[in-house]
Amino acid sequence: MNGRLPFGPMVLTGNEAAALAFGLANPDAFGGYPITPSTEVTEEIAELALKHIIDTTYRNLDSELASIAFGIGVSTARGRYGTATSSQGLALMCELLHWASTARLPIVIANVNRSLGSPWSIHPDQSDSLLFRDMFLLQFYCKNVQEVLDMVLWAYRIAEGPGVSLPALVCFDGFMLSHTAENIIIPSKEKVLEFLPKRTPSENFNLPQYRADEPRNISCPTDWMKHQARKRSLVDAMQTAEGNIRHLVRREWTQIFGGAMQYEVNDGFFSEAGNSQSDTAVISMGAIAGTIEEATRGEDIGLISLRVFRPFPAKALHAKLVHCKKIVVFDRSILPSGEGIIANELRSRTALFPQQIYGFVGGFGGQNLSEKDFLHEIRTAMNSDHPEANTYWIGDKS
Amino acid sequence: MKPKDVTVGQFLDSRHALCPGCGSAAAMAHVLSIVSKPLPSGRTKKIRAVVFPASCWSIGSGASGESFLGVNLVNVPFIAASAVAEGISIMSEREGRGEEELTIAWAGDGSSFDIGMGLLSGAASRNADILYVINDNQIYGNTGAQESGATPEGARTTTSVEGKEGIQKDIVSIMMAHSIPYFASAVLSPTTLTDFYEKVATAADMRGFRCLHLLSVCPPGWKCPTDSAPELGELAVSTRIFPLVEIKNGTLRLTHPKRVKPVEEFLKYQGRFSYLMSDEARLNSVKEKIERKWKYLSKLEEL
Ligand SMILES: Cc1ncc(C[n+]2csc(CCOP(=O)(O)OP(=O)(O)O)c2C)c(N)n1
Ligand code: SF4
């Protein structure tokens, strides 16, 4: 990259696309700390900043904790902040990530999905970002490299939105997306600026511009009523985010970027393929959706790939699945209850999803999920009537 | 800047929730007064924010959004003050107000010597443009006086009931090893007032990472009378228990007490040293270390 950010069609890896997206979002500061498989995002931003291709202040930090702390400072002082990490790095941020969320700081983190140890593994699953499913963080998941670029822009736009003001994770699978090159289209800087103008900070949570007469005390203790109101407002913020995504996709995104990068289907919450009228729907999230699509080409099945996990698009999913008799879920996460996390989300809303839910989990520690595996599992599920509490481990022959 | 040039301002609302006789309460009022006046360069700075990690100040400095200190306060987790302050200062810089705005981190010894030391080291090595104050009461005060890395050997805490066994971390050497533009240790007491004022003003006037190490008397933690802060501050210096150093551009200056007093003079007023005072061998070992530390600093001063 020489002189300025590229635009138009290009072949990029997920990490390169994420770096470029941050470049386009032009945060005030970006904090770097290496971890496989997200390291290239950091390296690229460091170079873009060093060469003054972007005017972001880049800092090499001494840990992911320092990175999120630095981001809390930048964001409290009304700036835009970004960083990239994976698994152990994200987990290390836990205390401060919760603080950033409840202090309502719209920091965007690219999390390249990687299994969270022990044992060590650099292979992708979603046990790292989904560890934070109970935090008030927006979570986007990408199916391909184009989505990596687009979701970083969405993430800032939704996170910084009035009434939202929450941090966001943009998640994409290690190696499967981070290190795989695909054709994508890069929007121009001008259009991105139109979609994502300079941040307008929420006055409720940020340092005011300097005023001697009206000092603020941010995040100090309060009485229980105010504290409780703050908790409740987090729920409101998540709901606002859901509405804002719908609005954003229907209006601005489509108007500004037009044809090539469209997400109108299902208001952007998830993509679909296969036969949407089928009795059976298969739900997954992340890059495996592509493999499942290949596996089931020509089969009478509807496929859904979640793009937005938080806020969880329960209403949109219900509308899409209401006619289905069977829902098959492929999870790459596991809960102590023995279920995968997406399956658990659906089962916890029986009024919306009364169907039989067939839960499959797998893809841990580098397990290579082939098209054949998926087809086999899906057919088994379609032909069986097993109790929904069961979870099937893909590839488990015992 | 001399103490007579500064009137201590209304920087501490009487509703503050710090203990009676808290040394750091007085130090805060003085520090904010000093940095709000024209500094030695003639420049006046505005305080963008004081960042507090978890400490006595998290509950002492305000409530429900109100600041009891008359300046913006930002409360953050225990580990995070240095890097949060760095992030705030980056925004002052980016908005073209780096020269006029000052971001202060005011962190306890627990935060600085222990849990936040990694992040402190990082911010120092990046020469973050902040004034980092180590408000050292030699214990985890807010949780009720447990042992910290700054607790002196032999001092009793609630987690070292027969006196601390381990060493006191040498924060002067640690910070010196980071080659920061400015480091100074200071005590607010009648005889060290000018030294205190000059150091605070110098630190506030500079750019880059400046660190002030303040010894703050803590009556409940030190088991001393609530009116003893001025006298104990003075004794900590004259017994050489808390050497007053200033490191500027790599050069160390030591303030030599006019009359050196025996270590026991400092120890005897504080219940936390009762075990140490009754154990001669241990006391001698502690005294020896204090002596050695002074010699070490004197040698550094000669360099
Ligand atoms: C991660 C974490 N661990 C422990 C605590 C509990 N805690 C709050 S304040 C404090 C002691 C602070 O001690 P110090 O930094 O010396 O400041 P002081 O209270 O003495 O002013 C501790 C242990 C916390 N808030 N966060
Ligand atoms: S515990 Fe000590 S440092 Fe904390 S407020 Fe009380 S006197 Fe001050």
XYZ file of C-alpha atoms and ligand atoms in Angstrom:
735
model
C 0.000 0.000 0.000
C 1.620 3.221 -1.004
C 0.388 6.692 -0.185
C -3.272 6.038 0.355
C -5.785 3.338 1.133
C -6.749 1.228 -1.874
C -10.313 0.966 -3.090
C -12.287 -1.036 -5.593
C -11.936 -4.790 -6.209
C -8.992 -6.514 -4.557
C -7.894 -9.907 -3.302
C -7.343 -9.764 0.458
C -7.138 -12.052 3.465
C -9.487 -11.546 6.398
C -6.729 -9.938 8.444
C -5.837 -7.542 5.639
C -9.488 -6.658 5.161
C -9.890 -5.983 8.889
C -6.821 -3.731 8.889
C -8.124 -1.859 5.894
C -11.527 -1.483 7.523
C -9.903 0.037 10.602
C -7.946 2.311 8.285
C -11.197 3.418 6.688
C -12.899 3.888 10.058
C -9.893 6.021 10.999
C -9.905 5.594 14.777
C -8.118 8.208 16.879
C -5.970 5.484 18.355
C -5.245 1.803 17.796
C -3.515 -0.376 20.362
C -1.372 -3.256 19.226
C -0.438 -6.531 20.877
C 0.445 -9.660 18.905
C -1.393 -12.963 19.096
C -1.904 -15.633 16.453
C -3.976 -15.536 14.268
C -4.813 -11.809 14.558
C -1.261 -10.446 14.480
C -1.304 -9.242 10.862
C -4.164 -6.855 11.585
C -1.959 -5.129 14.135
C 1.128 -5.185 11.903
C -0.745 -3.645 8.995
C -2.231 -0.829 11.082
C 1.185 -0.123 12.607
C 2.570 0.285 9.105
C -0.330 2.383 7.815
C 0.090 4.726 10.789
C 3.880 4.870 10.508
C 3.633 5.810 6.838
C 0.943 8.386 7.628
C -1.507 6.698 5.294
C -3.939 6.994 8.182
C -3.683 9.583 10.940
C -4.507 7.126 13.736
C -2.195 7.253 16.763
C -0.760 3.732 16.932
C 0.808 2.392 20.131
C 2.654 -0.849 20.812
C 1.213 -1.855 24.145
C 2.545 -4.221 26.737
C -0.492 -6.527 26.975
C -4.110 -6.798 25.899
C -4.983 -5.425 29.323
C -2.972 -2.320 28.547
C -4.681 -2.164 25.173
C -8.185 -2.162 26.576
C -7.169 0.235 29.384
C -5.659 2.596 26.812
C -8.888 2.288 24.817
C -10.961 3.152 27.889
C -8.925 6.360 28.175
C -9.221 7.280 24.502
C -12.917 6.502 24.418
C -13.700 8.331 27.682
C -11.949 11.375 26.242
C -14.348 11.232 23.279
C -12.059 9.431 20.834
C -12.566 6.410 18.588
C -10.499 3.349 19.504
C -9.775 0.023 17.883
C -7.691 -3.056 18.570
C -7.362 -6.625 17.337
C -6.836 -9.800 19.319
C -7.717 -13.480 19.670
C -8.673 -15.978 22.376
C -6.220 -15.639 25.295
C -5.874 -11.932 24.561
C -9.605 -11.342 24.616
C -9.962 -13.394 27.783
C -7.209 -11.386 29.477
C -9.224 -8.222 28.858
C -12.193 -9.535 30.806
C -12.309 -7.146 33.770
C -11.683 -4.081 31.665
C -13.952 -5.186 28.848
C -16.792 -5.420 31.317
C -15.845 -1.984 32.589
C -15.761 -0.573 29.045
C -19.175 -2.044 28.388
C -20.823 -0.791 31.569
C -19.050 2.578 31.225
C -20.672 2.612 27.764
C -17.548 3.059 25.677
C -17.983 2.122 21.999
C -14.605 0.463 21.457
C -14.373 -1.930 18.502
C -12.289 -5.101 18.819
C -11.558 -7.396 15.908
C -11.438 -10.846 17.475
C -10.000 -13.499 15.242
C -11.659 -16.610 16.634
C -9.284 -19.120 18.167
C -9.864 -21.793 20.752
C -9.349 -20.721 24.344
C -6.959 -22.989 26.247
C -6.154 -25.230 27.872
C -4.685 -27.061 26.033
C -2.902 -24.736 23.654
C -4.458 -24.552 20.244
C -4.278 -21.877 17.614
C -7.153 -23.427 15.682
C -10.469 -21.699 15.362
C -13.593 -22.281 17.369
C -15.879 -19.761 19.023
C -15.097 -20.516 22.652
C -13.204 -17.221 22.998
C -15.744 -14.596 21.946
C -18.739 -16.595 23.144
C -17.222 -16.646 26.622
C -18.516 -13.064 26.624
C -22.056 -13.919 25.600
C -23.356 -12.664 28.954
C -21.668 -9.262 28.652
C -23.219 -6.238 27.059
C -21.031 -6.365 23.983
C -22.273 -6.271 20.428
C -21.026 -9.341 18.575
C -20.785 -9.694 14.811
C -19.632 -12.868 13.031
C -18.322 -12.987 9.490
C -18.874 -15.613 6.826
C -16.382 -14.319 4.274
C -13.681 -11.699 3.843
C -16.039 -9.047 2.492
C -18.065 -9.319 5.663
C -14.929 -8.804 7.753
C -14.422 -5.408 6.173
C -18.095 -4.479 6.279
C -18.724 -5.642 9.844
C -15.916 -3.468 11.239
C -17.704 -0.465 9.725
C -21.080 -1.647 11.008
C -19.604 -2.274 14.416
C -18.407 1.308 14.837
C -21.619 2.717 13.458
C -23.895 0.662 15.717
C -21.619 0.810 18.774
C -21.355 4.600 18.639
C -25.059 5.062 17.950
C -27.080 7.261 20.275
C -28.779 5.101 22.845
C -26.336 2.247 22.269
C -22.798 3.305 23.244
C -21.465 -0.202 23.840
C -18.280 -1.944 22.755
C -18.393 -4.355 19.830
C -16.578 -7.514 18.803
C -16.124 -8.313 15.139
C -15.364 -12.034 15.049
C -13.946 -14.049 12.182
C -12.424 -17.500 12.097
C -8.705 -17.887 12.501
C -6.993 -19.172 9.328
C -10.292 -20.061 7.618
C -10.831 -16.322 7.129
C -7.882 -14.526 8.709
C -5.377 -16.174 6.372
C -7.531 -16.978 3.355
C -7.551 -14.587 0.423
C -10.801 -13.797 -1.355
C -12.070 -11.258 -3.853
C -13.621 -8.289 -2.134
C -14.687 -4.763 -2.928
C -13.237 -1.938 -0.901
C -15.441 1.126 -0.558
C -13.995 4.599 -1.032
C -12.926 6.668 1.946
C -15.510 9.305 1.111
C -18.383 6.832 1.175
C -17.174 5.328 4.420
C -17.046 8.791 5.955
C -20.606 9.379 4.836
C -21.660 6.121 6.500
C -19.426 6.539 9.531
C -18.864 10.198 10.385
C -16.616 11.310 13.234
C -17.852 9.988 16.550
C -20.442 12.031 18.439
C -19.768 10.928 22.011
C -22.579 10.315 24.440
C -22.459 13.180 26.938
C -23.722 10.931 29.695
C -20.637 8.786 29.857
C -17.733 10.765 28.499
C -15.459 13.543 29.652
C -16.997 16.860 28.678
C -14.911 19.315 26.693
C -12.852 21.169 29.311
C -14.978 23.319 31.604
C -13.732 24.572 34.933
C -17.193 25.255 36.300
C -18.796 21.860 35.864
C -16.486 19.030 36.778
C -17.688 15.463 36.275
C -16.990 12.347 38.274
C -17.168 9.436 35.872
C -17.927 5.915 37.151
C -17.910 6.881 40.817
C -20.228 5.069 43.229
C -23.905 6.055 43.287
C -26.975 5.086 45.242
C -28.573 1.758 44.401
C -31.376 3.302 42.383
C -29.040 5.006 39.958
C -26.876 1.899 39.841
C -29.880 -0.245 39.038
C -31.023 2.218 36.393
C -27.597 1.928 34.775
C -27.964 -1.850 34.671
C -31.401 -1.613 33.138
C -30.216 0.885 30.540
C -27.821 -1.766 29.253
C -30.777 -3.888 28.250
C -32.364 -0.885 26.545
C -29.094 -0.259 24.711
C -29.086 -3.806 23.329
C -32.673 -3.394 22.136
C -31.859 -0.043 20.566
C -28.942 -1.677 18.785
C -31.290 -4.275 17.316
C -33.557 -1.556 15.929
C -30.587 0.452 14.690
C -29.168 -2.487 12.754
C -32.471 -2.944 10.976
C -32.651 0.744 10.148
C -29.029 0.945 9.122
C -29.268 -1.952 6.715
C -32.549 -0.887 5.169
C -31.501 2.699 4.700
C -27.989 4.073 4.962
C -25.898 1.053 4.083
C -27.867 0.253 0.949
C -28.241 3.891 -0.070
C -24.579 4.714 0.365
C -22.941 1.570 -0.905
C -25.638 0.351 -3.274
C -25.555 -2.846 -5.285
C -22.380 -4.740 -4.633
C -22.517 -4.960 -0.854
C -26.046 -5.735 0.114
C -27.364 -7.102 3.335
C -31.059 -6.264 3.135
C -32.187 -9.881 3.433
C -33.328 -10.525 7.016
C -32.338 -6.976 7.952
C -28.722 -8.005 7.944
C -29.003 -10.194 11.045
C -28.257 -13.398 9.161
C -27.740 -14.600 5.654
C -29.631 -17.463 4.088
C -29.170 -20.058 1.370
C -30.823 -23.267 0.186
C -34.590 -23.695 0.232
C -36.109 -21.235 2.696
C -39.500 -23.010 2.387
C -38.093 -26.322 3.597
C -39.309 -28.006 6.800
C -35.727 -28.187 8.018
C -33.409 -25.274 8.736
C -29.714 -25.493 9.538
C -28.165 -22.699 11.604
C -24.465 -21.964 11.910
C -22.201 -18.979 12.438
C -18.866 -18.021 10.894
C -16.863 -19.470 8.040
C -18.245 -23.023 8.337
C -21.475 -21.710 6.824
C -19.733 -21.814 3.439
C -18.801 -25.476 3.883
C -22.345 -26.332 4.937
C -23.679 -24.562 1.859
C -21.427 -26.651 -0.364
C -22.386 -29.827 1.455
C -26.117 -29.305 1.077
C -26.276 -27.922 -2.433
C -29.402 -29.358 -4.054
C -30.811 -30.726 -0.788
C -34.211 -29.644 0.454
C -32.905 -27.642 3.417
C -32.882 -23.988 4.434
C -29.537 -22.610 5.627
C -29.026 -19.718 7.996
C -25.737 -18.130 8.928
C -25.856 -15.757 11.887
C -24.083 -12.461 11.290
C -25.279 -10.747 14.464
C -25.107 -12.755 17.688
C -25.528 -9.816 20.117
C -28.093 -8.430 20.076
C -29.503 -11.906 19.452
C -31.942 -11.547 16.540
C -34.637 -13.732 18.093
C -37.553 -11.974 16.410
C -36.076 -12.050 12.928
C -35.100 -15.704 13.352
C -38.555 -16.612 14.606
C -40.136 -14.993 11.565
C -37.852 -16.955 9.311
C -38.196 -20.299 11.081
C -41.838 -20.260 12.098
C -42.865 -22.780 9.436
C -39.959 -25.175 10.128
C -40.433 -28.479 11.918
C -36.812 -29.193 12.645
C -33.933 -26.889 13.434
C -30.408 -28.212 13.163
C -27.709 -26.143 14.861
C -23.963 -26.460 14.323
C -22.083 -24.935 17.243
C -18.371 -24.505 17.753
C -18.699 -23.822 21.445
C -19.770 -25.936 24.392
C -21.482 -25.067 27.659
C -21.300 -26.905 30.990
C -24.900 -27.979 30.321
C -23.548 -30.013 27.419
C -25.071 -27.824 24.734
C -23.621 -25.577 22.098
C -24.265 -21.882 22.666
C -26.507 -21.090 19.699
C -28.633 -24.151 20.459
C -28.915 -22.929 24.021
C -30.017 -19.465 22.850
C -32.846 -21.009 20.840
C -33.901 -23.496 23.511
C -34.084 -20.718 26.092
C -36.835 -19.116 23.978
C -39.312 -21.956 23.607
C -42.200 -19.602 22.832
C -40.401 -18.419 19.716
C -38.714 -21.706 18.834
C -40.981 -24.579 19.863
C -39.472 -26.867 17.209
C -37.297 -29.905 17.792
C -33.763 -28.544 17.970
C -30.960 -30.858 16.911
C -27.707 -29.664 18.392
C -24.330 -30.583 16.894
C -21.012 -29.402 18.238
C -17.532 -29.826 16.855
C -14.683 -28.197 15.056
C -12.461 -28.037 18.136
C -8.679 -28.234 18.167
C -8.308 -28.146 14.405
C -10.926 -30.797 13.584
C -11.425 -30.383 9.889
C -15.143 -30.406 9.245
C -15.698 -31.721 5.763
C -18.729 -31.315 3.550
C -19.276 -35.063 3.888
C -19.436 -34.845 7.683
C -22.024 -32.122 7.578
C -24.193 -33.872 5.058
C -24.052 -37.056 7.064
C -25.009 -35.307 10.309
C -27.802 -33.333 8.714
C -29.305 -36.427 7.081
C -29.122 -38.293 10.358
C -30.959 -35.485 12.077
C -33.598 -35.256 9.375
C -34.364 -38.953 9.618
C -34.402 -39.227 13.372
C -36.690 -38.167 16.156
C -34.321 -37.881 19.054
C -34.968 -35.942 22.230
C -33.931 -32.349 21.868
C -31.772 -32.300 24.968
C -29.184 -34.416 23.163
C -26.096 -32.849 21.700
C -24.214 -34.709 18.991
C -20.457 -34.416 18.771
C -19.443 -34.364 15.148
C -16.996 -37.099 14.232
C -17.508 -38.857 17.558
C -17.761 -42.519 16.624
C -18.360 -43.878 20.123
C 7.543 28.167 43.117
C 7.484 28.734 46.871
C 4.708 27.667 49.231
C 3.935 31.328 49.975
C 3.101 31.852 46.281
C 0.246 29.407 46.483
C -2.918 29.671 48.476
C -4.274 26.218 49.023
C -7.557 26.240 47.139
C -10.924 24.732 47.895
C -9.984 21.480 46.224
C -11.372 19.118 48.800
C -15.043 19.351 49.597
C -15.683 18.667 53.283
C -18.012 15.804 52.305
C -15.007 13.725 51.243
C -15.048 10.234 52.679
C -11.381 9.891 53.618
C -10.403 9.143 57.218
C -9.657 11.884 59.735
C -5.979 12.793 59.536
C -5.464 11.162 56.127
C -2.152 12.386 54.758
C -3.137 11.908 51.152
C -6.194 14.159 51.540
C -3.966 17.094 52.442
C -1.487 16.161 49.716
C -4.261 16.164 47.108
C -5.467 19.654 48.087
C -1.897 20.962 47.847
C -1.096 19.220 44.554
C -4.249 20.493 42.852
C -3.584 24.003 44.182
C -0.016 23.980 42.887
C -0.795 22.690 39.398
C -3.671 25.145 38.971
C -1.394 28.158 39.429
C 1.001 29.517 36.783
C 3.891 27.042 36.596
C 7.629 27.905 36.586
C 7.598 28.300 32.787
C 4.821 30.871 33.144
C 2.340 28.469 31.568
C -0.923 27.589 33.283
C -2.372 24.138 32.745
C -5.909 22.879 32.873
C -6.540 19.547 34.505
C -8.254 17.389 31.886
C -8.877 14.645 34.400
C -7.605 12.934 37.518
C -7.757 9.169 36.981
C -8.351 7.032 40.064
C -7.833 3.283 40.117
C -9.584 1.408 42.929
C -8.273 2.904 46.167
C -9.437 4.977 49.111
C -10.062 7.731 46.569
C -12.637 5.692 44.640
C -15.063 6.260 47.459
C -13.511 9.379 48.951
C -13.634 11.750 46.007
C -17.298 12.056 45.178
C -20.587 10.338 44.608
C -23.383 10.146 42.069
C -21.436 11.934 39.368
C -20.346 14.787 41.620
C -16.659 15.550 42.032
C -15.550 16.654 45.499
C -12.257 17.897 44.077
C -13.458 20.585 41.704
C -11.906 18.842 38.678
C -12.956 16.036 36.321
C -12.457 12.608 37.828
C -12.386 9.291 35.995
C -12.685 6.123 38.070
C -11.201 2.974 36.594
C -10.324 -0.583 37.637
C -7.442 -1.231 40.028
C -4.946 -2.249 37.356
C -5.696 0.344 34.721
C -4.911 3.941 35.757
C -1.658 4.465 33.850
C -2.871 3.311 30.440
C -6.278 4.978 30.838
C -4.551 8.272 31.637
C -2.316 7.759 28.608
C -5.396 7.323 26.407
C -6.911 10.552 27.728
C -3.673 12.463 27.165
C -3.473 11.147 23.590
C -6.823 12.807 22.913
C -5.597 16.138 24.349
C -2.621 15.868 22.022
C -4.706 14.960 18.974
C -7.035 17.856 19.620
C -4.124 20.282 19.776
C -4.288 20.885 23.517
C -1.304 18.824 24.592
C 0.563 21.867 25.923
C -2.255 23.251 27.987
C -3.982 20.151 29.339
C -2.714 17.921 32.103
C -3.858 14.377 32.822
C -3.037 13.057 36.267
C -3.186 9.439 37.433
C -3.448 9.283 41.237
C -2.803 5.703 42.236
C -2.093 3.946 45.503
C 0.977 1.866 46.210
C -1.050 -1.311 45.782
C -2.008 -0.178 42.330
C 1.478 1.043 41.416
C 3.900 -1.366 43.114
C 1.770 -4.471 42.644
C -1.270 -5.085 40.466
C -0.701 -2.209 38.026
C 3.079 -2.390 37.831
C 3.097 -3.989 34.390
C 0.885 -1.300 32.919
C 2.778 1.419 34.794
C 6.012 0.101 33.303
C 4.452 0.132 29.836
C 3.169 3.698 30.083
C 6.537 4.835 31.456
C 8.473 3.104 28.681
C 6.242 4.760 26.058
C 6.880 8.093 27.778
C 3.119 8.652 28.009
C 2.376 12.330 28.565
C 0.927 12.045 32.050
C 1.661 12.985 35.626
C 1.573 9.708 37.541
C 1.293 10.169 41.299
C 2.040 7.189 43.504
C 0.075 7.950 46.622
C 1.986 5.642 48.940
C 0.436 4.804 52.300
C 2.417 1.565 52.358
C -0.671 -0.668 52.517
C -3.858 -1.609 50.710
C -5.806 1.089 52.491
C -9.239 0.785 50.998
C -9.549 -2.882 51.864
C -8.433 -2.282 55.442
C -4.623 -2.230 55.634
C -3.296 -5.412 54.047
C 0.351 -5.894 53.069
C 1.472 -4.412 49.748
C 4.786 -4.387 47.907
C 5.395 -0.973 49.473
C 4.886 -2.115 53.068
C 8.209 -1.736 54.886
C 9.867 -4.792 56.341
C 8.690 -5.499 59.857
C 5.498 -3.421 59.631
C 2.367 -5.126 60.844
C -0.641 -5.327 58.536
C -3.835 -7.380 58.678
C -2.189 -9.994 56.426
C 1.208 -9.904 58.142
C 0.250 -9.821 61.772
C 3.774 -10.308 63.070
C 5.299 -7.808 60.694
C 6.140 -8.072 56.997
C 8.693 -10.778 56.237
C 9.557 -9.854 52.687
C 11.285 -6.843 51.234
C 9.873 -3.457 50.333
C 10.092 -3.028 46.569
C 12.576 -0.354 45.542
C 10.309 1.865 43.455
C 13.006 4.529 42.978
C 15.266 2.070 41.171
C 12.362 0.581 39.245
C 11.230 3.945 37.918
C 14.801 5.122 37.380
C 15.382 2.077 35.183
C 12.658 3.365 32.846
C 14.647 6.530 31.983
C 11.580 8.716 32.370
C 11.965 12.510 32.117
C 11.130 13.123 35.753
C 10.857 11.196 38.992
C 10.680 12.689 42.456
C 9.787 11.501 45.905
C 8.138 14.040 48.163
C 6.468 14.408 51.525
C 4.037 17.066 52.646
C 5.348 18.284 55.998
C 6.341 21.656 57.479
C 10.072 21.217 56.872
C 9.730 19.682 53.403
C 7.098 22.064 52.075
C 9.324 23.963 49.658
C 10.778 20.733 48.296
C 7.229 19.380 47.830
C 6.005 22.514 46.039
C 8.988 22.719 43.731
C 8.772 19.087 42.728
C 5.043 19.147 42.068
C 5.338 22.345 40.022
C 8.299 21.010 38.037
C 6.507 17.757 37.282
C 3.313 19.506 36.208
C 5.234 21.898 33.986
C 7.027 19.185 31.969
C 5.749 16.906 29.205
C 6.191 13.161 28.972
C 6.034 10.622 31.768
C 6.496 12.280 35.131
C 6.229 10.310 38.332
C 5.788 11.703 41.833
C 6.162 9.292 44.715
C 4.358 10.737 47.740
C 4.571 9.205 51.187
C 1.106 9.594 52.702
C 0.556 9.055 56.392
C -2.408 6.765 57.059
C -3.522 6.867 60.725
C -5.714 3.736 60.764
C -3.189 1.692 58.783
C -0.119 2.929 60.581
C -1.785 2.854 63.995
C -0.793 6.420 64.774
C -2.725 9.434 66.112
C -4.891 11.308 63.597
C -2.920 14.537 64.082
C 0.469 12.959 63.386
C 0.700 13.328 59.592
C 2.896 16.474 59.541
C 5.283 15.189 62.193
C 5.538 11.644 60.828
C 6.138 12.979 57.331
C 8.982 15.048 58.635
C 10.427 12.126 60.615
C 10.255 9.768 57.618
C 12.632 12.165 55.870
C 14.941 13.042 58.757
C 15.385 9.361 59.697
C 16.183 8.609 56.022
C 13.411 6.048 55.928
C 11.935 7.913 52.998
C 14.791 9.578 51.099
C 13.788 12.621 49.073
C 15.165 12.093 45.579
C 14.711 13.907 42.322
C 15.778 12.359 39.031
C 15.789 14.690 36.096
C 17.450 13.949 32.774
C 19.054 10.911 34.331
C 20.690 12.863 37.145
C 19.787 12.007 40.707
C 19.672 14.616 43.463
C 19.204 13.682 47.091
C 17.871 16.071 49.708
C 20.116 15.627 52.766
C 18.341 16.161 56.085
C 19.908 18.943 58.174
C 20.010 16.695 61.210
C 19.685 12.930 60.856
C 17.496 11.343 63.508
C 17.515 7.715 64.695
C 15.146 5.381 62.859
C 13.344 4.582 66.127
C 12.049 8.154 66.249
C 9.853 7.369 63.251
C 8.913 3.856 64.298
C 7.940 4.480 67.888
C 4.837 6.551 67.137
C 3.264 3.793 65.103
C 1.566 0.704 66.442
C 2.374 -1.166 63.233
C 6.036 -1.336 64.254
C 5.482 -2.622 67.800
C 6.822 -6.122 66.985
C 9.815 -4.704 65.165
C 10.659 -2.376 68.045
C 10.729 -5.295 70.470
C 12.925 -7.525 68.301
C 16.427 -6.126 68.377
C 17.981 -8.385 65.761
C 15.228 -7.681 63.266
C 15.323 -3.952 63.993
C 19.066 -3.872 63.429
C 18.684 -5.655 60.130
C 16.051 -3.123 59.020
C 18.234 -0.223 60.110
C 21.156 -1.654 58.226
C 19.104 -1.821 55.049
C 17.998 1.780 55.455
C 21.613 2.793 55.847
C 22.687 0.777 52.808
C 19.904 2.275 50.698
C 21.031 5.772 51.664
C 24.614 4.980 50.698
C 23.434 3.555 47.390
C 21.472 6.710 46.608
C 24.400 8.914 47.692
C 26.659 7.038 45.266
C 24.128 7.555 42.501
C 24.075 11.255 43.322
C 27.820 11.399 42.713
C 27.482 9.983 39.174
C -8.773 -6.566 40.463
C -9.074 -6.092 41.823
N -8.573 -6.759 42.888
C -8.828 -6.312 44.126
C -9.588 -5.191 44.325
C -9.896 -4.767 45.735
N -9.244 -3.522 46.110
C -9.846 -2.316 45.958
S -8.943 -1.034 46.490
C -7.724 -2.090 47.018
C -6.534 -1.570 47.745
C -5.950 -0.369 47.140
O -4.718 -0.168 47.718
P -3.777 0.982 47.234
O -3.565 0.902 45.772
O -2.553 0.963 48.055
O -4.617 2.312 47.489
P -5.231 2.830 48.887
O -6.543 2.179 49.044
O -4.268 2.466 49.947
O -5.365 4.302 48.683
C -8.014 -3.415 46.713
C -7.157 -4.552 47.053
C -10.096 -4.536 43.175
N -10.859 -3.426 43.257
N -9.805 -4.995 41.961
S -7.213 4.294 55.015
Fe -5.457 5.635 55.182
S -5.061 6.388 53.120
Fe -7.143 5.532 53.142
S -8.462 7.285 53.586
Fe -7.980 6.329 55.525
S -6.171 7.452 56.231
Fe -6.381 7.887 54.088
